[in-house]
mmCIF file of C-alpha atoms in Angstrom:
data_model
loop_
_atom_site.group_PDB
_atom_site.id
_atom_site.type_symbol
_atom_site.label_atom_id
_atom_site.label_comp_id
_atom_site.label_asym_id
_atom_site.label_seq_id
_atom_site.Cartn_x
_atom_site.Cartn_y
_atom_site.Cartn_z
ATOM 1 C CA MET A 250 -42.287 -122.118 34.274
ATOM 2 C CA LYS A 251 -42.074 -118.991 36.200
ATOM 3 C CA ALA A 252 -40.841 -115.964 34.418
ATOM 4 C CA PHE A 253 -38.419 -113.889 36.520
ATOM 5 C CA PRO A 254 -38.029 -110.274 35.574
ATOM 6 C CA VAL A 255 -34.597 -109.283 34.491
ATOM 7 C CA GLN A 256 -33.112 -106.652 36.816
ATOM 8 C CA GLN A 257 -31.645 -103.664 34.879
ATOM 9 C CA PRO A 258 -28.286 -102.385 36.130
ATOM 10 C CA THR A 259 -28.425 -99.068 38.037
ATOM 11 C CA PRO A 260 -26.766 -96.338 35.934
ATOM 12 C CA ARG A 261 -23.600 -94.812 37.442
ATOM 13 C CA PRO A 262 -22.906 -91.114 37.328
ATOM 14 C CA ALA A 263 -20.690 -90.164 34.388
ATOM 15 C CA ARG A 264 -17.059 -89.339 35.208
ATOM 16 C CA LEU A 265 -15.593 -86.132 33.875
ATOM 17 C CA THR A 266 -12.139 -86.119 32.540
ATOM 18 C CA VAL A 267 -9.713 -83.426 33.707
ATOM 19 C CA ALA A 268 -9.793 -81.732 30.315
ATOM 20 C CA ALA A 269 -13.575 -81.589 30.254
ATOM 21 C CA ALA A 270 -13.659 -80.112 33.736
ATOM 22 C CA LEU A 271 -11.234 -77.386 32.777
ATOM 23 C CA ALA A 272 -13.207 -76.538 29.653
ATOM 24 C CA LEU A 273 -16.416 -76.249 31.613
ATOM 25 C CA THR A 274 -14.765 -73.990 34.159
ATOM 26 C CA GLY A 275 -13.444 -71.704 31.394
ATOM 27 C CA ALA A 276 -16.894 -71.432 29.854
ATOM 28 C CA VAL A 277 -18.307 -70.237 33.139
ATOM 29 C CA LEU A 278 -15.568 -67.631 33.494
ATOM 30 C CA VAL A 279 -16.149 -66.263 29.987
ATOM 31 C CA ALA A 280 -19.862 -65.953 30.605
ATOM 32 C CA VAL A 281 -19.265 -63.547 33.501
ATOM 33 C CA PRO A 282 -17.493 -60.348 32.343
ATOM 34 C CA PRO A 283 -14.834 -58.947 34.653
ATOM 35 C CA ALA A 284 -15.527 -55.760 36.573
ATOM 36 C CA SER A 285 -13.041 -53.774 34.473
ATOM 37 C CA ALA A 286 -14.899 -54.660 31.284
ATOM 38 C CA GLN A 287 -18.189 -53.141 32.425
ATOM 39 C CA PRO A 288 -19.405 -50.463 29.999
ATOM 40 C CA ALA A 289 -18.336 -46.880 30.748
ATOM 41 C CA ALA A 290 -22.009 -45.928 30.951
ATOM 42 C CA ALA A 291 -22.004 -47.344 34.464
ATOM 43 C CA ASN A 292 -19.929 -44.329 35.440
ATOM 44 C CA THR A 293 -22.867 -42.099 34.647
ATOM 45 C CA GLY A 294 -25.060 -44.000 37.055
ATOM 46 C CA THR A 295 -24.352 -44.705 40.666
ATOM 47 C CA LEU A 296 -20.566 -45.015 40.391
ATOM 48 C CA PRO A 297 -19.111 -41.486 40.134
ATOM 49 C CA VAL A 298 -15.588 -41.159 38.780
ATOM 50 C CA THR A 299 -12.941 -39.495 40.894
ATOM 51 C CA ILE A 300 -11.237 -36.669 38.985
ATOM 52 C CA GLU A 301 -9.393 -33.426 39.740
ATOM 53 C CA THR A 302 -10.511 -29.991 38.605
ATOM 54 C CA ARG A 303 -9.015 -26.531 38.728
ATOM 55 C CA ALA A 304 -10.283 -23.074 37.843
ATOM 56 C CA LEU A 305 -9.603 -22.042 34.281
ATOM 57 C CA ARG A 306 -7.598 -19.004 35.389
ATOM 58 C CA GLU A 307 -5.156 -21.326 37.151
ATOM 59 C CA VAL A 308 -4.349 -23.525 34.149
ATOM 60 C CA VAL A 309 -4.399 -21.184 31.138
ATOM 61 C CA ILE A 310 -1.144 -20.175 29.489
ATOM 62 C CA TYR A 311 -0.140 -17.486 27.012
ATOM 63 C CA PRO A 312 2.252 -19.365 24.716
ATOM 64 C CA GLN A 313 5.231 -17.657 23.149
ATOM 65 C CA ARG A 314 5.551 -18.071 19.396
ATOM 66 C CA GLU A 315 8.715 -17.754 17.385
ATOM 67 C CA LEU A 316 9.692 -17.702 13.721
ATOM 68 C CA ALA A 317 12.944 -17.511 11.802
ATOM 69 C CA ALA A 318 13.281 -13.950 10.502
ATOM 70 C CA SER A 319 15.738 -11.773 8.582
ATOM 71 C CA VAL A 320 16.490 -8.064 8.394
ATOM 72 C CA ILE A 321 16.195 -6.849 4.819
ATOM 73 C CA PRO A 322 16.545 -3.364 3.310
ATOM 74 C CA ARG A 323 13.350 -1.687 2.233
ATOM 75 C CA ASN A 324 14.936 -1.020 -1.151
ATOM 76 C CA GLU A 325 17.644 -3.050 -2.816
ATOM 77 C CA SER A 326 18.171 -1.567 -6.254
ATOM 78 C CA LYS A 327 20.182 -2.558 -9.263
ATOM 79 C CA LEU A 328 21.278 0.698 -10.857
ATOM 80 C CA SER A 329 21.735 0.369 -14.600
ATOM 81 C CA ALA A 330 23.026 2.620 -17.356
ATOM 82 C CA GLU A 331 20.270 4.458 -19.225
ATOM 83 C CA VAL A 332 22.366 5.532 -22.208
ATOM 84 C CA SER A 333 25.129 4.028 -24.314
ATOM 85 C CA GLY A 334 28.737 5.136 -24.080
ATOM 86 C CA VAL A 335 32.138 4.575 -22.527
ATOM 87 C CA LEU A 336 32.307 4.592 -18.742
ATOM 88 C CA LEU A 337 34.754 7.334 -17.792
ATOM 89 C CA ARG A 338 34.851 6.879 -13.994
ATOM 90 C CA TRP A 339 33.168 5.441 -10.942
ATOM 91 C CA THR A 340 33.285 6.882 -7.412
ATOM 92 C CA ALA A 341 32.039 4.300 -4.876
ATOM 93 C CA GLU A 342 33.452 0.896 -3.982
ATOM 94 C CA ALA A 343 31.604 -2.158 -2.663
ATOM 95 C CA GLY A 344 30.995 -1.912 1.073
ATOM 96 C CA SER A 345 31.041 1.872 1.168
ATOM 97 C CA THR A 346 28.114 4.086 2.065
ATOM 98 C CA VAL A 347 26.723 6.791 -0.210
ATOM 99 C CA HIS A 348 24.296 9.642 0.357
ATOM 100 C CA LYS A 349 21.288 10.534 -1.723
ATOM 101 C CA GLY A 350 22.243 12.313 -4.960
ATOM 102 C CA GLN A 351 25.916 11.350 -4.800
ATOM 103 C CA ILE A 352 27.569 10.745 -8.185
ATOM 104 C CA LEU A 353 28.370 7.057 -8.620
ATOM 105 C CA ALA A 354 29.516 6.827 -12.234
ATOM 106 C CA GLU A 355 29.940 8.977 -15.340
ATOM 107 C CA ILE A 356 29.560 7.951 -18.969
ATOM 108 C CA ASP A 357 31.369 9.916 -21.681
ATOM 109 C CA PRO A 358 29.040 12.901 -22.296
ATOM 110 C CA THR A 359 30.634 14.242 -25.509
ATOM 111 C CA ASP A 360 28.007 12.926 -27.911
ATOM 112 C CA PHE A 361 25.165 14.088 -25.665
ATOM 113 C CA ARG A 362 26.611 17.601 -25.371
ATOM 114 C CA LEU A 363 26.809 17.813 -29.156
ATOM 115 C CA ALA A 364 23.180 16.697 -29.378
ATOM 116 C CA VAL A 365 22.214 19.453 -26.940
ATOM 117 C CA ALA A 366 24.098 22.061 -28.981
ATOM 118 C CA GLN A 367 22.405 20.870 -32.139
ATOM 119 C CA ALA A 368 18.976 21.059 -30.534
ATOM 120 C CA GLU A 369 19.678 24.545 -29.203
ATOM 121 C CA ALA A 370 20.636 25.696 -32.690
ATOM 122 C CA ALA A 371 17.391 24.285 -34.076
ATOM 123 C CA VAL A 372 15.436 26.186 -31.448
ATOM 124 C CA ASP A 373 17.220 29.427 -32.301
ATOM 125 C CA GLY A 374 16.460 28.961 -36.008
ATOM 126 C CA SER A 375 12.802 28.291 -35.263
ATOM 127 C CA LEU A 376 12.586 31.429 -33.156
ATOM 128 C CA ALA A 377 14.036 33.529 -35.989
ATOM 129 C CA ARG A 378 11.621 32.088 -38.548
ATOM 130 C CA LEU A 379 8.683 32.629 -36.199
ATOM 131 C CA LYS A 380 9.588 36.300 -35.703
ATOM 132 C CA GLN A 381 9.881 36.779 -39.458
ATOM 133 C CA ALA A 382 6.493 35.134 -40.038
ATOM 134 C CA GLU A 383 4.865 37.318 -37.383
ATOM 135 C CA GLN A 384 6.337 40.509 -38.925
ATOM 136 C CA GLN A 385 5.071 39.522 -42.363
ATOM 137 C CA ARG A 386 1.614 38.878 -40.967
ATOM 138 C CA GLU A 387 1.481 42.348 -39.373
ATOM 139 C CA ARG A 388 2.493 44.079 -42.639
ATOM 140 C CA SER A 389 -0.088 42.080 -44.590
ATOM 141 C CA ARG A 390 -2.823 43.139 -42.164
ATOM 142 C CA ALA A 391 -2.012 46.784 -42.870
ATOM 143 C CA LEU A 392 -2.120 46.148 -46.597
ATOM 144 C CA VAL A 393 -5.462 44.364 -46.321
ATOM 145 C CA ALA A 394 -6.908 47.376 -44.496
ATOM 146 C CA ARG A 395 -5.785 49.626 -47.369
ATOM 147 C CA GLY A 396 -7.103 47.224 -50.003
ATOM 148 C CA PHE A 397 -3.686 46.220 -51.379
ATOM 149 C CA PHE A 398 -3.747 42.622 -50.007
ATOM 150 C CA SER A 399 -6.374 39.930 -50.347
ATOM 151 C CA GLN A 400 -7.984 38.017 -47.503
ATOM 152 C CA GLU A 401 -6.681 34.732 -48.943
ATOM 153 C CA ALA A 402 -3.094 36.047 -48.790
ATOM 154 C CA GLN A 403 -3.676 37.161 -45.198
ATOM 155 C CA LEU A 404 -4.898 33.659 -44.323
ATOM 156 C CA GLN A 405 -1.641 32.231 -45.689
ATOM 157 C CA ARG A 406 0.349 34.589 -43.424
ATOM 158 C CA ASP A 407 -1.667 33.436 -40.395
ATOM 159 C CA THR A 408 -1.058 29.798 -41.324
ATOM 160 C CA GLU A 409 2.677 30.433 -41.695
ATOM 161 C CA VAL A 410 2.841 31.843 -38.152
ATOM 162 C CA ALA A 411 1.016 28.812 -36.764
ATOM 163 C CA LEU A 412 3.423 26.441 -38.546
ATOM 164 C CA ARG A 413 6.480 28.298 -37.206
ATOM 165 C CA ARG A 414 5.118 28.105 -33.662
ATOM 166 C CA SER A 415 4.572 24.370 -34.025
ATOM 167 C CA GLU A 416 8.101 23.964 -35.393
ATOM 168 C CA LEU A 417 9.513 25.883 -32.417
ATOM 169 C CA ALA A 418 7.612 23.677 -29.943
ATOM 170 C CA SER A 419 8.969 20.539 -31.624
ATOM 171 C CA HIS A 420 12.556 21.800 -31.515
ATOM 172 C CA ARG A 421 12.187 22.780 -27.862
ATOM 173 C CA ALA A 422 10.985 19.252 -27.084
ATOM 174 C CA GLN A 423 13.998 17.831 -28.899
ATOM 175 C CA LEU A 424 16.247 20.093 -26.838
ATOM 176 C CA ALA A 425 14.649 18.808 -23.635
ATOM 177 C CA VAL A 426 15.270 15.204 -24.737
ATOM 178 C CA ALA A 427 18.894 15.972 -25.554
ATOM 179 C CA ARG A 428 19.428 17.609 -22.173
ATOM 180 C CA ARG A 429 17.798 14.658 -20.429
ATOM 181 C CA GLN A 430 20.084 12.227 -22.268
ATOM 182 C CA LEU A 431 23.059 14.313 -21.180
ATOM 183 C CA ALA A 432 21.843 14.130 -17.554
ATOM 184 C CA LYS A 433 21.520 10.343 -17.795
ATOM 185 C CA ALA A 434 25.217 10.098 -18.582
ATOM 186 C CA THR A 435 25.836 10.733 -14.870
ATOM 187 C CA LEU A 436 24.572 8.083 -12.452
ATOM 188 C CA HIS A 437 23.375 9.364 -9.033
ATOM 189 C CA ALA A 438 22.434 7.472 -5.870
ATOM 190 C CA PRO A 439 18.621 7.524 -5.536
ATOM 191 C CA PHE A 440 18.803 7.202 -1.724
ATOM 192 C CA ALA A 441 21.249 6.878 1.137
ATOM 193 C CA ALA A 442 22.567 3.353 0.853
ATOM 194 C CA SER A 443 25.310 0.813 1.282
ATOM 195 C CA VAL A 444 27.014 -0.417 -1.887
ATOM 196 C CA LYS A 445 26.552 -4.182 -2.079
ATOM 197 C CA GLU A 446 28.179 -4.635 -5.494
ATOM 198 C CA ARG A 447 30.116 -2.496 -7.935
ATOM 199 C CA LEU A 448 29.970 -3.820 -11.471
ATOM 200 C CA ALA A 449 31.144 -0.652 -13.205
ATOM 201 C CA GLN A 450 34.573 -0.806 -14.845
ATOM 202 C CA THR A 451 36.399 2.199 -16.228
ATOM 203 C CA GLY A 452 36.709 2.106 -20.029
ATOM 204 C CA GLU A 453 33.837 -0.332 -20.552
ATOM 205 C CA VAL A 454 31.267 0.345 -23.244
ATOM 206 C CA VAL A 455 27.885 0.200 -21.553
ATOM 207 C CA THR A 456 24.404 0.093 -23.023
ATOM 208 C CA PRO A 457 20.981 0.817 -21.524
ATOM 209 C CA GLY A 458 20.271 -1.916 -18.988
ATOM 210 C CA THR A 459 23.894 -2.647 -18.055
ATOM 211 C CA VAL A 460 23.957 -3.018 -14.233
ATOM 212 C CA LEU A 461 26.598 -0.771 -12.694
ATOM 213 C CA TYR A 462 25.791 -0.901 -8.956
ATOM 214 C CA VAL A 463 23.660 -2.823 -6.458
ATOM 215 C CA LEU A 464 22.576 -0.627 -3.541
ATOM 216 C CA ALA A 465 20.851 -1.556 -0.282
ATOM 217 C CA GLU A 466 18.991 1.350 1.294
ATOM 218 C CA SER A 467 20.237 2.271 4.737
ATOM 219 C CA GLY A 468 18.112 3.566 7.594
ATOM 220 C CA ALA A 469 14.896 1.905 6.453
ATOM 221 C CA ALA A 470 15.297 -1.826 7.051
ATOM 222 C CA GLU A 471 12.397 -4.199 7.647
ATOM 223 C CA VAL A 472 12.114 -7.613 9.297
ATOM 224 C CA SER A 473 10.692 -10.369 7.103
ATOM 225 C CA ALA A 474 9.352 -13.782 8.155
ATOM 226 C CA ASN A 475 6.956 -16.455 6.890
ATOM 227 C CA ILE A 476 4.042 -17.306 9.160
ATOM 228 C CA ALA A 477 1.417 -20.067 9.134
ATOM 229 C CA PRO A 478 -2.111 -18.744 8.489
ATOM 230 C CA ALA A 479 -3.259 -20.222 11.833
ATOM 231 C CA ASP A 480 -0.781 -17.994 13.717
ATOM 232 C CA ALA A 481 -1.434 -14.799 11.760
ATOM 233 C CA ALA A 482 -4.401 -13.694 13.867
ATOM 234 C CA GLY A 483 -2.387 -14.042 17.089
ATOM 235 C CA LEU A 484 0.440 -11.956 15.673
ATOM 236 C CA ARG A 485 -2.003 -9.206 14.708
ATOM 237 C CA ARG A 486 -3.342 -9.086 18.276
ATOM 238 C CA ALA A 487 0.066 -9.307 19.964
ATOM 239 C CA GLN A 488 1.037 -6.246 21.966
ATOM 240 C CA GLU A 489 4.744 -7.035 22.265
ATOM 241 C CA ILE A 490 6.752 -8.288 19.283
ATOM 242 C CA SER A 491 10.537 -8.442 19.200
ATOM 243 C CA PHE A 492 13.445 -9.513 17.021
ATOM 244 C CA GLU A 493 16.094 -11.493 18.866
ATOM 245 C CA VAL A 494 19.649 -11.744 17.571
ATOM 246 C CA GLY A 495 22.900 -12.341 19.419
ATOM 247 C CA GLY A 496 21.143 -12.527 22.773
ATOM 248 C CA GLU A 497 19.563 -9.075 22.340
ATOM 249 C CA ALA A 498 15.873 -8.404 21.736
ATOM 250 C CA TYR A 499 14.659 -5.356 19.776
ATOM 251 C CA PRO A 500 10.989 -4.264 19.789
ATOM 252 C CA LEU A 501 9.114 -4.371 16.510
ATOM 253 C CA ARG A 502 5.894 -3.022 15.058
ATOM 254 C CA LEU A 503 3.795 -4.982 12.604
ATOM 255 C CA LEU A 504 3.554 -3.396 9.150
ATOM 256 C CA ARG A 505 1.567 -5.911 7.130
ATOM 257 C CA ILE A 506 0.802 -9.581 6.601
ATOM 258 C CA GLY A 507 0.640 -10.804 3.018
ATOM 259 C CA GLY A 508 -2.818 -11.593 1.719
ATOM 260 C CA THR A 509 -1.741 -14.662 -0.262
ATOM 261 C CA VAL A 510 -0.549 -18.069 0.906
ATOM 262 C CA SER A 511 2.589 -19.281 -0.858
ATOM 263 C CA ALA A 512 2.955 -22.858 -2.060
ATOM 264 C CA PRO A 513 4.218 -25.395 -1.137
ATOM 265 C CA ALA A 514 5.104 -24.069 2.335
ATOM 266 C CA ARG A 515 1.542 -22.729 2.852
ATOM 267 C CA THR A 516 2.747 -19.623 4.655
ATOM 268 C CA GLN A 517 2.186 -15.869 4.436
ATOM 269 C CA GLU A 518 4.913 -13.256 4.392
ATOM 270 C CA VAL A 519 4.923 -10.834 7.283
ATOM 271 C CA ARG A 520 6.807 -7.520 7.384
ATOM 272 C CA LEU A 521 7.706 -5.567 10.521
ATOM 273 C CA ARG A 522 9.852 -2.555 11.353
ATOM 274 C CA PHE A 523 11.990 -1.641 14.324
ATOM 275 C CA ALA A 524 10.254 0.536 16.883
ATOM 276 C CA THR A 525 13.447 2.270 17.990
ATOM 277 C CA GLY A 526 13.509 4.799 15.156
ATOM 278 C CA ALA A 527 14.488 5.163 11.499
ATOM 279 C CA ALA A 528 17.960 3.641 11.797
ATOM 280 C CA PRO A 529 17.836 -0.154 12.316
ATOM 281 C CA PRO A 530 19.721 -1.376 15.408
ATOM 282 C CA VAL A 531 21.070 -4.341 13.425
ATOM 283 C CA PRO A 532 22.420 -4.254 9.865
ATOM 284 C CA PRO A 533 20.426 -5.602 6.918
ATOM 285 C CA GLY A 534 21.154 -9.244 6.221
ATOM 286 C CA SER A 535 21.083 -10.255 9.902
ATOM 287 C CA ASP A 536 19.188 -13.453 10.761
ATOM 288 C CA GLY A 537 17.377 -13.978 14.052
ATOM 289 C CA ARG A 538 14.080 -14.962 15.651
ATOM 290 C CA LEU A 539 10.733 -13.213 15.610
ATOM 291 C CA LEU A 540 9.141 -13.556 19.070
ATOM 292 C CA TRP A 541 5.679 -12.683 20.353
ATOM 293 C CA ARG A 542 3.316 -13.865 23.075
ATOM 294 C CA GLU A 543 -0.248 -14.895 22.300
ATOM 295 C CA PRO A 544 -2.703 -12.429 23.889
ATOM 296 C CA GLN A 545 -5.452 -15.082 23.782
ATOM 297 C CA ALA A 546 -5.631 -17.524 26.718
ATOM 298 C CA HIS A 547 -4.704 -21.115 25.784
ATOM 299 C CA LEU A 548 -5.019 -24.486 27.482
ATOM 300 C CA PRO A 549 -2.014 -26.845 27.578
ATOM 301 C CA ALA A 550 -2.055 -29.704 25.095
ATOM 302 C CA GLN A 551 -2.083 -32.355 27.864
ATOM 303 C CA LEU A 552 -5.571 -31.289 28.962
ATOM 304 C CA LEU A 553 -7.103 -31.863 25.527
ATOM 305 C CA VAL A 554 -8.983 -35.043 24.596
ATOM 306 C CA ARG A 555 -10.691 -36.234 21.440
ATOM 307 C CA ARG A 556 -14.311 -37.295 21.507
ATOM 308 C CA GLY A 557 -15.782 -38.308 18.206
ATOM 309 C CA GLY A 558 -14.417 -36.010 15.535
ATOM 310 C CA GLU A 559 -13.744 -33.058 17.862
ATOM 311 C CA ILE A 560 -10.969 -32.009 20.242
ATOM 312 C CA GLY A 561 -11.777 -30.257 23.474
ATOM 313 C CA ILE A 562 -11.793 -30.403 27.265
ATOM 314 C CA PHE A 563 -14.019 -31.665 30.083
ATOM 315 C CA VAL A 564 -15.482 -29.153 32.504
ATOM 316 C CA GLN A 565 -17.448 -29.693 35.692
ATOM 317 C CA ARG A 566 -21.095 -28.688 35.673
ATOM 318 C CA GLY A 567 -22.747 -29.609 38.905
ATOM 319 C CA GLY A 568 -21.996 -33.270 39.519
ATOM 320 C CA ASP A 569 -21.393 -34.122 35.857
ATOM 321 C CA ALA A 570 -18.487 -33.850 33.429
ATOM 322 C CA ARG A 571 -19.338 -32.082 30.195
ATOM 323 C CA PHE A 572 -17.267 -32.150 27.009
ATOM 324 C CA VAL A 573 -16.592 -28.726 25.450
ATOM 325 C CA ALA A 574 -15.186 -28.731 21.924
ATOM 326 C CA LEU A 575 -12.549 -26.078 21.167
ATOM 327 C CA ARG A 576 -12.715 -24.613 17.705
ATOM 328 C CA GLY A 577 -9.497 -24.920 15.741
ATOM 329 C CA ALA A 578 -7.806 -27.128 18.356
ATOM 330 C CA GLN A 579 -5.059 -29.452 17.131
ATOM 331 C CA GLU A 580 -3.570 -32.468 18.815
ATOM 332 C CA GLY A 581 -0.247 -31.815 20.465
ATOM 333 C CA ARG A 582 -0.703 -28.010 20.502
ATOM 334 C CA ALA A 583 -2.076 -25.586 23.056
ATOM 335 C CA ALA A 584 -5.592 -24.514 22.104
ATOM 336 C CA ALA A 585 -7.246 -21.121 22.457
ATOM 337 C CA VAL A 586 -10.132 -21.064 24.922
ATOM 338 C CA LYS A 587 -12.932 -18.556 25.552
ATOM 339 C CA LEU A 588 -14.659 -19.576 28.764
ATOM 340 C CA PRO A 589 -15.322 -17.786 32.081
ATOM 341 C CA ALA A 590 -12.225 -17.612 34.277
ATOM 342 C CA ASP A 591 -13.924 -19.531 37.106
ATOM 343 C CA THR A 592 -14.869 -22.519 34.923
ATOM 344 C CA ARG A 593 -13.786 -25.768 36.597
ATOM 345 C CA VAL A 594 -11.598 -27.659 34.116
ATOM 346 C CA VAL A 595 -10.861 -31.372 34.547
ATOM 347 C CA VAL A 596 -7.074 -31.649 34.810
ATOM 348 C CA ARG A 597 -6.775 -35.297 35.885
ATOM 349 C CA GLY A 598 -8.799 -38.311 34.821
ATOM 350 C CA GLN A 599 -10.231 -36.701 31.679
ATOM 351 C CA ALA A 600 -8.937 -39.464 29.404
ATOM 352 C CA THR A 601 -11.551 -41.963 30.667
ATOM 353 C CA LEU A 602 -14.522 -39.593 30.910
ATOM 354 C CA GLN A 603 -17.544 -39.522 28.672
ATOM 355 C CA ASP A 604 -19.890 -36.597 28.229
ATOM 356 C CA GLY A 605 -22.398 -36.565 31.110
ATOM 357 C CA ALA A 606 -20.439 -38.873 33.405
ATOM 358 C CA ALA A 607 -20.998 -38.446 37.144
ATOM 359 C CA ILE A 608 -17.908 -37.174 38.913
ATOM 360 C CA LYS A 609 -16.811 -36.554 42.442
#
């Protein structure tokens, strides 16, 4: 028998289902990244980025700062009684103005006048005893010279004179105290002021420490505000500072900025005075705004970008963009800049730049 070889069937090409074809197509698309997903480093090569630049002098600003501020008197004093007694009269009402040295209230001085008279009598008695002791000492000296008086007796006369002088000094001091107490029975205005409160009542028994008047000094008001430490340096350098109230602006001069930061607001107190003279143009107690313009050039917040942990700007150096960090810059706020006025600053397209990118 002849053996006939068995003919193997010719294999047919496999058919792809629709789903498999779509999956294969998707895999090919994923493997090739789109042009927009190319790394930014390509910009630093042969593909320069189109941006817009302007000279620094054309884009800098000098921002105006403002703070809530109040006009306060330089002195606001609570005048209290210094001695005890019955209040006989008062002379100034709340809202009135008083001049320096004006009598405001008087406490019954009878007891203090009696104390003065008693002290004066004690001084007179001491003077008489001192004169007698001095006369006795002079007579004893003559007797000692003639041998009728001992040296020990003379020493006693000298001691007696010294004791009488000490007694006189003590009584004179007591007289001064009594006179001072009598003077304290009358309350005087320590400065020209406006009477904010009158607490004195005729016929009341007052004691040391009882508040009789509250006075606000007139003609020497100051402007007070609380400033953030970051803005304090700019206020110190400002050449024009003003207080605005009721649509009017009044020039000010900086007096001092507090050296401590208060918690929890984290601010420093600043005091200023009106530059128009001694008399304030607005009354104490007025509220307004403290205004000044930064003397340091600043860049607008929209030009700032963050790269890494720093905030700054991009500038053009040759054909490249260079990132310049600005010290103390904060997001959303204009930042101080110290660069040459002709520096070319990137004003458009800076958000996509990297340091060293080629630009055109």
